[in-house]
Tab-separated table of N, CA and C in Angstrom:
chain	number	residue	atom	x	y	z
A	1410	UNK	N	-32.552	-11.953	9.185
A	1410	UNK	CA	-32.917	-11.054	8.108
A	1410	UNK	C	-31.872	-9.934	7.948
A	1411	UNK	N	-31.391	-9.398	9.103
A	1411	UNK	CA	-30.399	-8.329	9.034
A	1411	UNK	C	-29.116	-8.804	8.356
A	1412	UNK	N	-28.722	-10.038	8.636
A	1412	UNK	CA	-27.518	-10.585	8.022
A	1412	UNK	C	-27.675	-10.655	6.503
A	1413	UNK	N	-28.840	-11.040	6.039
A	1413	UNK	CA	-29.093	-11.114	4.599
A	1413	UNK	C	-28.981	-9.732	3.971
A	1414	UNK	N	-29.549	-8.720	4.618
A	1414	UNK	CA	-29.478	-7.347	4.113
A	1414	UNK	C	-28.033	-6.870	4.068
A	1415	UNK	N	-27.266	-7.153	5.122
A	1415	UNK	CA	-25.851	-6.763	5.153
A	1415	UNK	C	-25.090	-7.452	4.031
A	1416	UNK	N	-25.321	-8.739	3.850
A	1416	UNK	CA	-24.621	-9.474	2.786
A	1416	UNK	C	-24.988	-8.954	1.403
A	1417	UNK	N	-26.246	-8.628	1.196
A	1417	UNK	CA	-26.667	-8.060	-0.097
A	1417	UNK	C	-25.989	-6.707	-0.300
A	1418	UNK	N	-25.942	-5.864	0.742
A	1418	UNK	CA	-25.275	-4.563	0.651
A	1418	UNK	C	-23.798	-4.715	0.330
A	1419	UNK	N	-23.128	-5.655	0.988
A	1419	UNK	CA	-21.703	-5.888	0.711
A	1419	UNK	C	-21.501	-6.346	-0.728
A	1420	UNK	N	-22.381	-7.243	-1.189
A	1420	UNK	CA	-22.265	-7.727	-2.557
A	1420	UNK	C	-22.458	-6.591	-3.554
A	1421	UNK	N	-23.459	-5.739	-3.323
A	1421	UNK	CA	-23.705	-4.622	-4.243
A	1421	UNK	C	-22.532	-3.646	-4.262
A	1422	UNK	N	-21.956	-3.355	-3.102
A	1422	UNK	CA	-20.776	-2.477	-3.052
A	1422	UNK	C	-19.606	-3.104	-3.799
A	1423	UNK	N	-19.410	-4.386	-3.605
A	1423	UNK	CA	-18.316	-5.077	-4.285
A	1423	UNK	C	-18.511	-5.026	-5.791
A	1424	UNK	N	-19.759	-5.270	-6.267
A	1424	UNK	CA	-20.041	-5.215	-7.705
A	1424	UNK	C	-19.851	-3.799	-8.238
A	1425	UNK	N	-20.257	-2.791	-7.451
A	1425	UNK	CA	-20.058	-1.402	-7.848
A	1425	UNK	C	-18.573	-1.119	-8.038
A	1426	UNK	N	-17.751	-1.641	-7.143
A	1426	UNK	CA	-16.306	-1.456	-7.249
A	1426	UNK	C	-15.739	-2.107	-8.488
A	1427	UNK	N	-16.189	-3.310	-8.793
A	1427	UNK	CA	-15.721	-3.984	-10.006
A	1427	UNK	C	-16.112	-3.177	-11.242
A	1428	UNK	N	-17.340	-2.655	-11.252
A	1428	UNK	CA	-17.801	-1.842	-12.369
A	1428	UNK	C	-16.984	-0.556	-12.460
A	1429	UNK	N	-16.768	0.107	-11.317
A	1429	UNK	CA	-16.000	1.349	-11.305
A	1429	UNK	C	-14.589	1.119	-11.823
A	1430	UNK	N	-13.992	0.013	-11.428
A	1430	UNK	CA	-12.636	-0.295	-11.882
A	1430	UNK	C	-12.579	-0.412	-13.401
A	1431	UNK	N	-13.596	-1.021	-13.989
A	1431	UNK	CA	-13.617	-1.183	-15.446
A	1431	UNK	C	-13.885	0.125	-16.175
A	1432	UNK	N	-14.614	1.042	-15.525
A	1432	UNK	CA	-15.073	2.249	-16.211
A	1432	UNK	C	-14.338	3.526	-15.828
A	1433	UNK	N	-13.361	3.454	-14.914
A	1433	UNK	CA	-12.785	4.702	-14.414
A	1433	UNK	C	-12.134	5.513	-15.531
A	1434	UNK	N	-12.200	6.813	-15.331
A	1434	UNK	CA	-11.676	7.748	-16.329
A	1434	UNK	C	-10.157	7.678	-16.382
A	1435	UNK	N	-9.611	8.060	-17.525
A	1435	UNK	CA	-8.155	8.037	-17.680
A	1435	UNK	C	-7.486	9.081	-16.788
A	1436	UNK	N	-8.163	10.171	-16.515
A	1436	UNK	CA	-7.600	11.236	-15.688
A	1436	UNK	C	-8.215	11.170	-14.289
A	1437	UNK	N	-7.401	11.010	-13.242
A	1437	UNK	CA	-7.965	10.895	-11.887
A	1437	UNK	C	-8.595	12.198	-11.409
A	1438	UNK	N	-9.523	12.080	-10.471
A	1438	UNK	CA	-10.117	13.260	-9.844
A	1438	UNK	C	-9.103	13.940	-8.923
A	1439	UNK	N	-8.185	13.149	-8.359
A	1439	UNK	CA	-7.177	13.683	-7.450
A	1439	UNK	C	-5.886	12.884	-7.596
A	1440	UNK	N	-4.790	13.575	-7.804
A	1440	UNK	CA	-3.467	12.957	-7.892
A	1440	UNK	C	-2.755	13.301	-6.592
A	1441	UNK	N	-2.564	12.315	-5.728
A	1441	UNK	CA	-1.972	12.565	-4.418
A	1441	UNK	C	-0.491	12.230	-4.482
A	1442	UNK	N	0.332	13.244	-4.421
A	1442	UNK	CA	1.779	13.047	-4.452
A	1442	UNK	C	2.263	12.524	-5.788
A	1443	UNK	N	3.494	12.814	-6.160
A	1443	UNK	CA	4.008	12.340	-7.442
A	1443	UNK	C	4.167	10.816	-7.465
A	1444	UNK	N	3.339	10.151	-8.273
A	1444	UNK	CA	3.431	8.706	-8.409
A	1444	UNK	C	2.983	7.905	-7.205
A	1445	UNK	N	2.283	8.540	-6.243
A	1445	UNK	CA	1.869	7.848	-5.019
A	1445	UNK	C	0.493	7.184	-5.194
A	1446	UNK	N	-0.548	7.992	-5.490
A	1446	UNK	CA	-1.895	7.444	-5.575
A	1446	UNK	C	-2.775	8.329	-6.442
A	1447	UNK	N	-3.632	7.697	-7.225
A	1447	UNK	CA	-4.685	8.392	-7.963
A	1447	UNK	C	-6.013	8.041	-7.317
A	1448	UNK	N	-6.869	9.042	-7.160
A	1448	UNK	CA	-8.194	8.823	-6.574
A	1448	UNK	C	-9.244	9.185	-7.615
A	1449	UNK	N	-10.206	8.289	-7.768
A	1449	UNK	CA	-11.348	8.510	-8.643
A	1449	UNK	C	-12.599	8.497	-7.782
A	1450	UNK	N	-13.520	9.442	-8.009
A	1450	UNK	CA	-14.765	9.483	-7.256
A	1450	UNK	C	-15.790	8.597	-7.960
A	1451	UNK	N	-16.210	7.520	-7.297
A	1451	UNK	CA	-17.222	6.631	-7.859
A	1451	UNK	C	-18.595	7.274	-7.701
A	1452	UNK	N	-18.812	7.927	-6.566
A	1452	UNK	CA	-20.020	8.707	-6.313
A	1452	UNK	C	-19.598	10.155	-6.105
A	1453	UNK	N	-20.467	11.125	-6.405
A	1453	UNK	CA	-20.109	12.517	-6.106
A	1453	UNK	C	-19.787	12.673	-4.619
A	1454	UNK	N	-18.731	13.419	-4.307
A	1454	UNK	CA	-18.333	13.610	-2.901
A	1454	UNK	C	-19.441	14.286	-2.125
A	1455	UNK	N	-19.618	13.842	-0.880
A	1455	UNK	CA	-20.634	14.421	-0.012
A	1455	UNK	C	-20.221	14.193	1.437
A	1456	UNK	N	-20.962	14.738	2.388
A	1456	UNK	CA	-20.553	14.650	3.795
A	1456	UNK	C	-21.077	13.413	4.511
A	1457	UNK	N	-21.872	12.589	3.850
A	1457	UNK	CA	-22.484	11.433	4.498
A	1457	UNK	C	-21.737	10.126	4.253
A	1458	UNK	N	-21.400	9.860	2.997
A	1458	UNK	CA	-20.705	8.622	2.644
A	1458	UNK	C	-20.033	8.828	1.288
A	1459	UNK	N	-18.823	8.315	1.146
A	1459	UNK	CA	-18.101	8.468	-0.116
A	1459	UNK	C	-17.559	7.128	-0.580
A	1460	UNK	N	-17.456	7.004	-1.890
A	1460	UNK	CA	-16.912	5.804	-2.496
A	1460	UNK	C	-15.834	6.250	-3.477
A	1461	UNK	N	-14.615	5.757	-3.259
A	1461	UNK	CA	-13.475	6.123	-4.093
A	1461	UNK	C	-12.857	4.877	-4.711
A	1462	UNK	N	-12.261	5.053	-5.845
A	1462	UNK	CA	-11.401	4.035	-6.422
A	1462	UNK	C	-9.988	4.570	-6.229
A	1463	UNK	N	-9.141	3.843	-5.522
A	1463	UNK	CA	-7.755	4.243	-5.280
A	1463	UNK	C	-6.828	3.383	-6.124
A	1464	UNK	N	-6.003	4.012	-6.922
A	1464	UNK	CA	-4.948	3.320	-7.659
A	1464	UNK	C	-3.651	3.697	-6.968
A	1465	UNK	N	-3.025	2.738	-6.302
A	1465	UNK	CA	-1.839	3.009	-5.482
A	1465	UNK	C	-0.581	2.472	-6.152
A	1466	UNK	N	0.462	3.292	-6.108
A	1466	UNK	CA	1.714	2.952	-6.776
A	1466	UNK	C	2.921	2.928	-5.850
A	1467	UNK	N	2.866	3.674	-4.741
A	1467	UNK	CA	3.989	3.752	-3.797
A	1467	UNK	C	3.509	3.461	-2.385
A	1468	UNK	N	4.454	3.043	-1.533
A	1468	UNK	CA	4.178	2.792	-0.115
A	1468	UNK	C	3.792	4.083	0.597
A	1469	UNK	N	3.018	3.929	1.676
A	1469	UNK	CA	2.790	5.050	2.587
A	1469	UNK	C	4.120	5.391	3.259
A	1470	UNK	N	4.226	6.603	3.774
A	1470	UNK	CA	5.418	7.028	4.506
A	1470	UNK	C	5.689	6.027	5.628
A	1471	UNK	N	6.930	5.550	5.731
A	1471	UNK	CA	7.228	4.513	6.726
A	1471	UNK	C	7.652	5.057	8.082
A	1472	UNK	N	7.632	6.371	8.262
A	1472	UNK	CA	8.017	6.925	9.558
A	1472	UNK	C	6.913	6.834	10.599
A	1473	UNK	N	5.661	6.692	10.136
A	1473	UNK	CA	4.557	6.673	11.097
A	1473	UNK	C	3.330	5.999	10.493
A	1474	UNK	N	2.573	5.344	11.345
A	1474	UNK	CA	1.279	4.827	10.936
A	1474	UNK	C	0.302	5.990	10.872
A	1475	UNK	N	-0.768	5.858	10.095
A	1475	UNK	CA	-1.778	6.914	10.037
A	1475	UNK	C	-3.151	6.326	10.335
A	1476	UNK	N	-4.085	7.206	10.671
A	1476	UNK	CA	-5.471	6.799	10.857
A	1476	UNK	C	-6.326	7.608	9.884
A	1477	UNK	N	-7.633	7.580	10.028
A	1477	UNK	CA	-8.517	8.276	9.083
A	1477	UNK	C	-9.562	9.094	9.826
A	1478	UNK	N	-10.211	10.034	9.134
A	1478	UNK	CA	-11.241	10.840	9.789
A	1478	UNK	C	-12.612	10.162	9.843
A	1479	UNK	N	-12.753	8.987	9.208
A	1479	UNK	CA	-14.024	8.283	9.144
A	1479	UNK	C	-13.782	6.783	9.235
A	1480	UNK	N	-14.827	6.057	9.624
A	1480	UNK	CA	-14.774	4.601	9.561
A	1480	UNK	C	-14.799	4.236	8.076
A	1481	UNK	N	-14.204	3.104	7.713
A	1481	UNK	CA	-14.125	2.775	6.293
A	1481	UNK	C	-14.199	1.270	6.045
A	1482	UNK	N	-14.534	0.958	4.816
A	1482	UNK	CA	-14.557	-0.411	4.328
A	1482	UNK	C	-13.855	-0.378	2.981
A	1483	UNK	N	-12.974	-1.340	2.735
A	1483	UNK	CA	-12.297	-1.357	1.436
A	1483	UNK	C	-12.198	-2.771	0.889
A	1484	UNK	N	-12.114	-2.837	-0.423
A	1484	UNK	CA	-11.906	-4.091	-1.130
A	1484	UNK	C	-10.715	-3.917	-2.052
A	1485	UNK	N	-9.843	-4.880	-2.071
A	1485	UNK	CA	-8.740	-4.890	-3.029
A	1485	UNK	C	-9.289	-5.512	-4.315
A	1486	UNK	N	-9.215	-4.767	-5.414
A	1486	UNK	CA	-9.731	-5.247	-6.690
A	1486	UNK	C	-8.634	-5.795	-7.596
A	1487	UNK	N	-7.421	-5.260	-7.413
A	1487	UNK	CA	-6.311	-5.687	-8.264
A	1487	UNK	C	-5.014	-5.460	-7.507
A	1488	UNK	N	-4.055	-6.344	-7.687
A	1488	UNK	CA	-2.745	-6.169	-7.072
A	1488	UNK	C	-2.655	-6.835	-5.710
A	1489	UNK	N	-1.745	-6.305	-4.907
A	1489	UNK	CA	-1.473	-6.872	-3.583
A	1489	UNK	C	-0.922	-5.757	-2.721
A	1490	UNK	N	-1.345	-5.722	-1.480
A	1490	UNK	CA	-0.893	-4.708	-0.521
A	1490	UNK	C	-0.505	-5.402	0.776
A	1491	UNK	N	0.404	-4.789	1.512
A	1491	UNK	CA	0.711	-5.221	2.869
A	1491	UNK	C	0.226	-4.121	3.796
A	1492	UNK	N	-0.625	-4.477	4.750
A	1492	UNK	CA	-1.098	-3.512	5.730
A	1492	UNK	C	-0.317	-3.724	7.016
A	1493	UNK	N	0.424	-2.704	7.417
A	1493	UNK	CA	1.239	-2.751	8.629
A	1493	UNK	C	0.456	-2.039	9.732
A	1494	UNK	N	0.295	-2.717	10.870
A	1494	UNK	CA	-0.401	-2.104	12.003
A	1494	UNK	C	0.282	-2.541	13.291
A	1495	UNK	N	-0.097	-1.934	14.385
A	1495	UNK	CA	0.471	-2.323	15.671
A	1495	UNK	C	-0.080	-3.678	16.081
A	1496	UNK	N	0.810	-4.556	16.510
A	1496	UNK	CA	0.391	-5.877	16.989
A	1496	UNK	C	-0.070	-5.782	18.433
A	1497	UNK	N	-0.211	-6.902	19.070
A	1497	UNK	CA	-0.662	-6.937	20.454
A	1497	UNK	C	0.450	-6.567	21.438
A	1498	UNK	N	1.702	-6.601	20.973
A	1498	UNK	CA	2.820	-6.257	21.844
A	1498	UNK	C	3.418	-4.927	21.416
A	1499	UNK	N	3.758	-4.050	22.366
A	1499	UNK	CA	4.341	-2.758	22.007
A	1499	UNK	C	5.591	-2.934	21.145
A	1500	UNK	N	5.677	-2.131	20.099
A	1500	UNK	CA	6.851	-2.159	19.242
A	1500	UNK	C	6.870	-3.269	18.209
A	1501	UNK	N	5.849	-4.119	18.214
A	1501	UNK	CA	5.805	-5.228	17.259
A	1501	UNK	C	4.755	-4.931	16.201
A	1502	UNK	N	5.162	-4.988	14.940
A	1502	UNK	CA	4.225	-4.750	13.844
A	1502	UNK	C	3.505	-6.023	13.470
A	1503	UNK	N	2.239	-5.878	13.140
A	1503	UNK	CA	1.470	-6.976	12.562
A	1503	UNK	C	1.361	-6.680	11.073
A	1504	UNK	N	1.602	-7.657	10.247
A	1504	UNK	CA	1.550	-7.450	8.802
A	1504	UNK	C	0.447	-8.322	8.233
A	1505	UNK	N	-0.482	-7.684	7.525
A	1505	UNK	CA	-1.549	-8.413	6.861
A	1505	UNK	C	-1.407	-8.239	5.364
A	1506	UNK	N	-1.580	-9.316	4.626
A	1506	UNK	CA	-1.529	-9.242	3.171
A	1506	UNK	C	-2.952	-9.030	2.671
A	1507	UNK	N	-3.127	-8.039	1.813
A	1507	UNK	CA	-4.430	-7.757	1.235
A	1507	UNK	C	-4.364	-8.121	-0.244
A	1508	UNK	N	-5.229	-9.012	-0.657
A	1508	UNK	CA	-5.298	-9.456	-2.054
A	1508	UNK	C	-6.728	-9.272	-2.556
A	1509	UNK	N	-6.933	-9.333	-3.869
A	1509	UNK	CA	-8.309	-9.254	-4.365
A	1509	UNK	C	-9.184	-10.319	-3.704
A	1510	UNK	N	-10.335	-9.889	-3.208
A	1510	UNK	CA	-11.212	-10.798	-2.470
A	1510	UNK	C	-12.600	-10.198	-2.381
A	1511	UNK	N	-13.588	-11.045	-2.230
A	1511	UNK	CA	-14.949	-10.584	-1.975
A	1511	UNK	C	-15.061	-10.024	-0.564
A	1512	UNK	N	-14.207	-10.512	0.349
A	1512	UNK	CA	-14.279	-10.079	1.745
A	1512	UNK	C	-13.717	-8.670	1.906
A	1513	UNK	N	-14.449	-7.799	2.586
A	1513	UNK	CA	-13.975	-6.428	2.774
A	1513	UNK	C	-12.992	-6.311	3.926
A	1514	UNK	N	-12.260	-5.211	3.940
A	1514	UNK	CA	-11.384	-4.839	5.051
A	1514	UNK	C	-12.110	-3.698	5.764
A	1515	UNK	N	-12.524	-3.912	6.998
A	1515	UNK	CA	-13.280	-2.914	7.760
A	1515	UNK	C	-12.340	-2.274	8.773
A	1516	UNK	N	-12.344	-0.941	8.832
A	1516	UNK	CA	-11.449	-0.226	9.742
A	1516	UNK	C	-12.207	0.857	10.516
A	1517	UNK	N	-11.942	0.943	11.808
A	1517	UNK	CA	-12.434	2.064	12.602
A	1517	UNK	C	-11.585	3.283	12.248
A	1518	UNK	N	-12.137	4.458	12.424
A	1518	UNK	CA	-11.411	5.685	12.092
A	1518	UNK	C	-10.061	5.767	12.812
A	1519	UNK	N	-9.995	5.295	14.040
A	1519	UNK	CA	-8.772	5.415	14.837
A	1519	UNK	C	-7.758	4.293	14.582
A	1520	UNK	N	-8.073	3.345	13.697
A	1520	UNK	CA	-7.171	2.230	13.419
A	1520	UNK	C	-5.893	2.751	12.753
A	1521	UNK	N	-4.750	2.560	13.404
A	1521	UNK	CA	-3.460	3.046	12.908
A	1521	UNK	C	-2.819	1.983	12.013
A	1522	UNK	N	-2.441	2.394	10.808
A	1522	UNK	CA	-1.859	1.462	9.847
A	1522	UNK	C	-1.087	2.233	8.775
A	1523	UNK	N	-0.401	1.496	7.945
A	1523	UNK	CA	0.181	2.046	6.727
A	1523	UNK	C	0.197	0.923	5.705
A	1524	UNK	N	0.282	1.297	4.440
A	1524	UNK	CA	0.262	0.311	3.374
A	1524	UNK	C	1.592	0.269	2.645
A	1525	UNK	N	2.048	-0.936	2.356
A	1525	UNK	CA	3.189	-1.134	1.472
A	1525	UNK	C	2.628	-1.687	0.169
A	1526	UNK	N	3.132	-1.165	-0.938
A	1526	UNK	CA	2.591	-1.477	-2.257
A	1526	UNK	C	3.670	-2.160	-3.095
A	1527	UNK	N	3.756	-3.505	-3.052
A	1527	UNK	CA	4.793	-4.198	-3.817
A	1527	UNK	C	4.530	-4.204	-5.323
A	1528	UNK	N	3.275	-3.940	-5.710
A	1528	UNK	CA	2.915	-3.862	-7.123
A	1528	UNK	C	1.735	-2.901	-7.230
A	1529	UNK	N	1.561	-2.215	-8.368
A	1529	UNK	CA	0.412	-1.309	-8.484
A	1529	UNK	C	-0.874	-2.033	-8.097
A	1530	UNK	N	-1.696	-1.367	-7.291
A	1530	UNK	CA	-2.898	-1.990	-6.749
A	1530	UNK	C	-4.079	-1.038	-6.850
A	1531	UNK	N	-5.266	-1.616	-6.919
A	1531	UNK	CA	-6.498	-0.839	-7.020
A	1531	UNK	C	-7.441	-1.299	-5.919
A	1532	UNK	N	-8.004	-0.339	-5.177
A	1532	UNK	CA	-8.977	-0.671	-4.135
A	1532	UNK	C	-10.231	0.175	-4.296
A	1533	UNK	N	-11.342	-0.370	-3.855
A	1533	UNK	CA	-12.572	0.383	-3.687
A	1533	UNK	C	-12.590	0.769	-2.219
A	1534	UNK	N	-12.715	2.061	-1.935
A	1534	UNK	CA	-12.596	2.570	-0.566
A	1534	UNK	C	-13.871	3.340	-0.244
A	1535	UNK	N	-14.644	2.849	0.724
A	1535	UNK	CA	-15.926	3.446	1.104
A	1535	UNK	C	-15.813	4.030	2.508
A	1536	UNK	N	-16.303	5.249	2.674
A	1536	UNK	CA	-16.219	5.907	3.975
A	1536	UNK	C	-17.592	6.334	4.466
A	1537	UNK	N	-17.675	6.521	5.765
A	1537	UNK	CA	-18.852	7.123	6.365
A	1537	UNK	C	-18.591	8.611	6.548
A	1538	UNK	N	-19.385	9.271	7.388
A	1538	UNK	CA	-19.165	10.697	7.648
A	1538	UNK	C	-17.921	10.917	8.516
A	1539	UNK	N	-17.389	12.125	8.472
A	1539	UNK	CA	-16.227	12.485	9.292
A	1539	UNK	C	-16.623	12.408	10.763
A	1540	UNK	N	-15.803	11.698	11.557
A	1540	UNK	CA	-16.076	11.554	12.991
A	1540	UNK	C	-14.936	12.092	13.858
A	1541	UNK	N	-13.799	12.442	13.242
A	1541	UNK	CA	-12.642	12.898	14.022
A	1541	UNK	C	-11.630	13.527	13.082
A	1542	UNK	N	-10.615	14.159	13.646
A	1542	UNK	CA	-9.482	14.630	12.864
A	1542	UNK	C	-8.552	13.433	12.672
A	1543	UNK	N	-7.834	13.401	11.556
A	1543	UNK	CA	-6.931	12.277	11.333
A	1543	UNK	C	-5.495	12.749	11.425
A	1544	UNK	N	-4.598	11.766	11.584
A	1544	UNK	CA	-3.200	12.120	11.716
A	1544	UNK	C	-2.289	10.912	11.708
A	1545	UNK	N	-1.096	11.124	12.238
A	1545	UNK	CA	-0.027	10.133	12.194
A	1545	UNK	C	0.407	9.768	13.612
A	1546	UNK	N	0.709	8.497	13.816
A	1546	UNK	CA	1.103	7.970	15.121
A	1546	UNK	C	2.630	7.908	15.169
A	1547	UNK	N	3.228	9.010	15.598
A	1547	UNK	CA	4.689	9.138	15.646
A	1547	UNK	C	5.239	8.556	16.950
A	1548	UNK	N	6.555	8.307	17.010
A	1548	UNK	CA	7.152	7.769	18.241
A	1548	UNK	C	6.881	8.625	19.480
A	1549	UNK	N	6.791	9.950	19.315
A	1549	UNK	CA	6.564	10.831	20.470
A	1549	UNK	C	5.087	11.156	20.662
A	1550	UNK	N	4.209	10.531	19.883
A	1550	UNK	CA	2.770	10.767	20.037
A	1550	UNK	C	2.089	11.088	18.721
A	1551	UNK	N	0.776	11.272	18.806
A	1551	UNK	CA	-0.062	11.509	17.630
A	1551	UNK	C	0.156	12.930	17.100
A	1552	UNK	N	0.288	13.061	15.778
A	1552	UNK	CA	0.504	14.357	15.119
A	1552	UNK	C	-0.618	14.580	14.114
A	1553	UNK	N	-1.338	15.718	14.194
A	1553	UNK	CA	-2.384	15.995	13.201
A	1553	UNK	C	-1.794	16.031	11.784
A	1554	UNK	N	-2.585	15.611	10.801
A	1554	UNK	CA	-2.093	15.505	9.429
A	1554	UNK	C	-1.583	16.829	8.883
A	1555	UNK	N	-2.196	17.944	9.281
A	1555	UNK	CA	-1.765	19.254	8.749
A	1555	UNK	C	-0.352	19.620	9.210
A	1556	UNK	N	0.086	19.046	10.322
A	1556	UNK	CA	1.456	19.287	10.782
A	1556	UNK	C	2.442	18.298	10.170
A	1557	UNK	N	1.964	17.101	9.841
A	1557	UNK	CA	2.845	16.064	9.301
A	1557	UNK	C	3.181	16.305	7.833
A	1558	UNK	N	2.163	16.654	7.043
A	1558	UNK	CA	2.370	16.822	5.600
A	1558	UNK	C	2.834	18.240	5.271
A	1559	UNK	N	3.277	18.420	4.047
A	1559	UNK	CA	3.686	19.728	3.547
A	1559	UNK	C	2.439	20.602	3.423
A	1560	UNK	N	2.433	21.776	4.032
A	1560	UNK	CA	1.257	22.643	4.017
A	1560	UNK	C	0.905	23.112	2.611
A	1561	UNK	N	1.865	23.085	1.696
A	1561	UNK	CA	1.607	23.511	0.313
A	1561	UNK	C	1.163	22.361	-0.580
A	1562	UNK	N	1.433	21.118	-0.164
A	1562	UNK	CA	1.103	19.959	-0.990
A	1562	UNK	C	0.911	18.757	-0.073
A	1563	UNK	N	-0.360	18.362	0.163
A	1563	UNK	CA	-0.630	17.290	1.118
A	1563	UNK	C	-0.118	15.931	0.658
A	1564	UNK	N	0.362	15.814	-0.582
A	1564	UNK	CA	0.954	14.580	-1.055
A	1564	UNK	C	2.414	14.448	-0.666
A	1565	UNK	N	2.994	15.512	-0.118
A	1565	UNK	CA	4.399	15.490	0.279
A	1565	UNK	C	4.523	15.576	1.791
A	1566	UNK	N	5.577	14.987	2.308
A	1566	UNK	CA	5.815	15.046	3.748
A	1566	UNK	C	6.404	16.402	4.099
A	1567	UNK	N	5.884	17.001	5.125
A	1567	UNK	CA	6.400	18.270	5.613
A	1567	UNK	C	7.246	18.028	6.846
A	1568	UNK	N	6.758	18.482	7.983
A	1568	UNK	CA	7.466	18.335	9.243
A	1568	UNK	C	7.605	16.863	9.649
A	1569	UNK	N	6.656	16.028	9.235
A	1569	UNK	CA	6.708	14.618	9.612
A	1569	UNK	C	6.571	14.465	11.111
A	1570	UNK	N	7.359	13.585	11.687
A	1570	UNK	CA	7.326	13.323	13.140
A	1570	UNK	C	8.254	14.265	13.897
A	1571	UNK	N	8.841	15.221	13.223
A	1571	UNK	CA	9.750	16.153	13.874
A	1571	UNK	C	11.152	15.624	14.003
A	1572	UNK	N	11.541	14.692	13.105
A	1572	UNK	CA	12.868	14.064	13.185
A	1572	UNK	C	14.009	15.063	13.089
A	1573	UNK	N	13.798	16.174	12.394
A	1573	UNK	CA	14.887	17.122	12.147
A	1573	UNK	C	14.821	18.350	13.049
A	1574	UNK	N	13.934	18.307	14.036
A	1574	UNK	CA	13.838	19.438	14.963
A	1574	UNK	C	14.757	19.210	16.147
A	1575	UNK	N	15.254	20.290	16.709
A	1575	UNK	CA	16.133	20.183	17.890
A	1575	UNK	C	15.356	20.368	19.159
């Protein structure tokens, strides 16, 4: 019975995403970085669970993988993405291709990854409540996001991994 409920919930979320994609407003709720990503709120933002439509145009910063402050589930609705994550061997990247599919991509908050965007892509991105601080997995260790990005504009890279520090 639980499996049936989970499958119905996944189907309803997927249908909501398809509907949101067709109905999203011309002006995004949030423009992250110049030409990087537009975010649309499918549901009003709240502290329990959020549903976003992400329109992605550029790759994530390639200097470091990032994680998230919440567990998440996403569906690719349009386009194609490459998800780069750490493989089973140190220093080896695992590359997963994400294409439009009924099957969701489920991620723990601590899952380190980055996305490459070979063509404009749209995803439905669902989150739970905040469970941790998020950041970037740099060669010298984990860096909180507020130190990695530009303090004046979170869409721009600031200090990054400290490549230019002595």
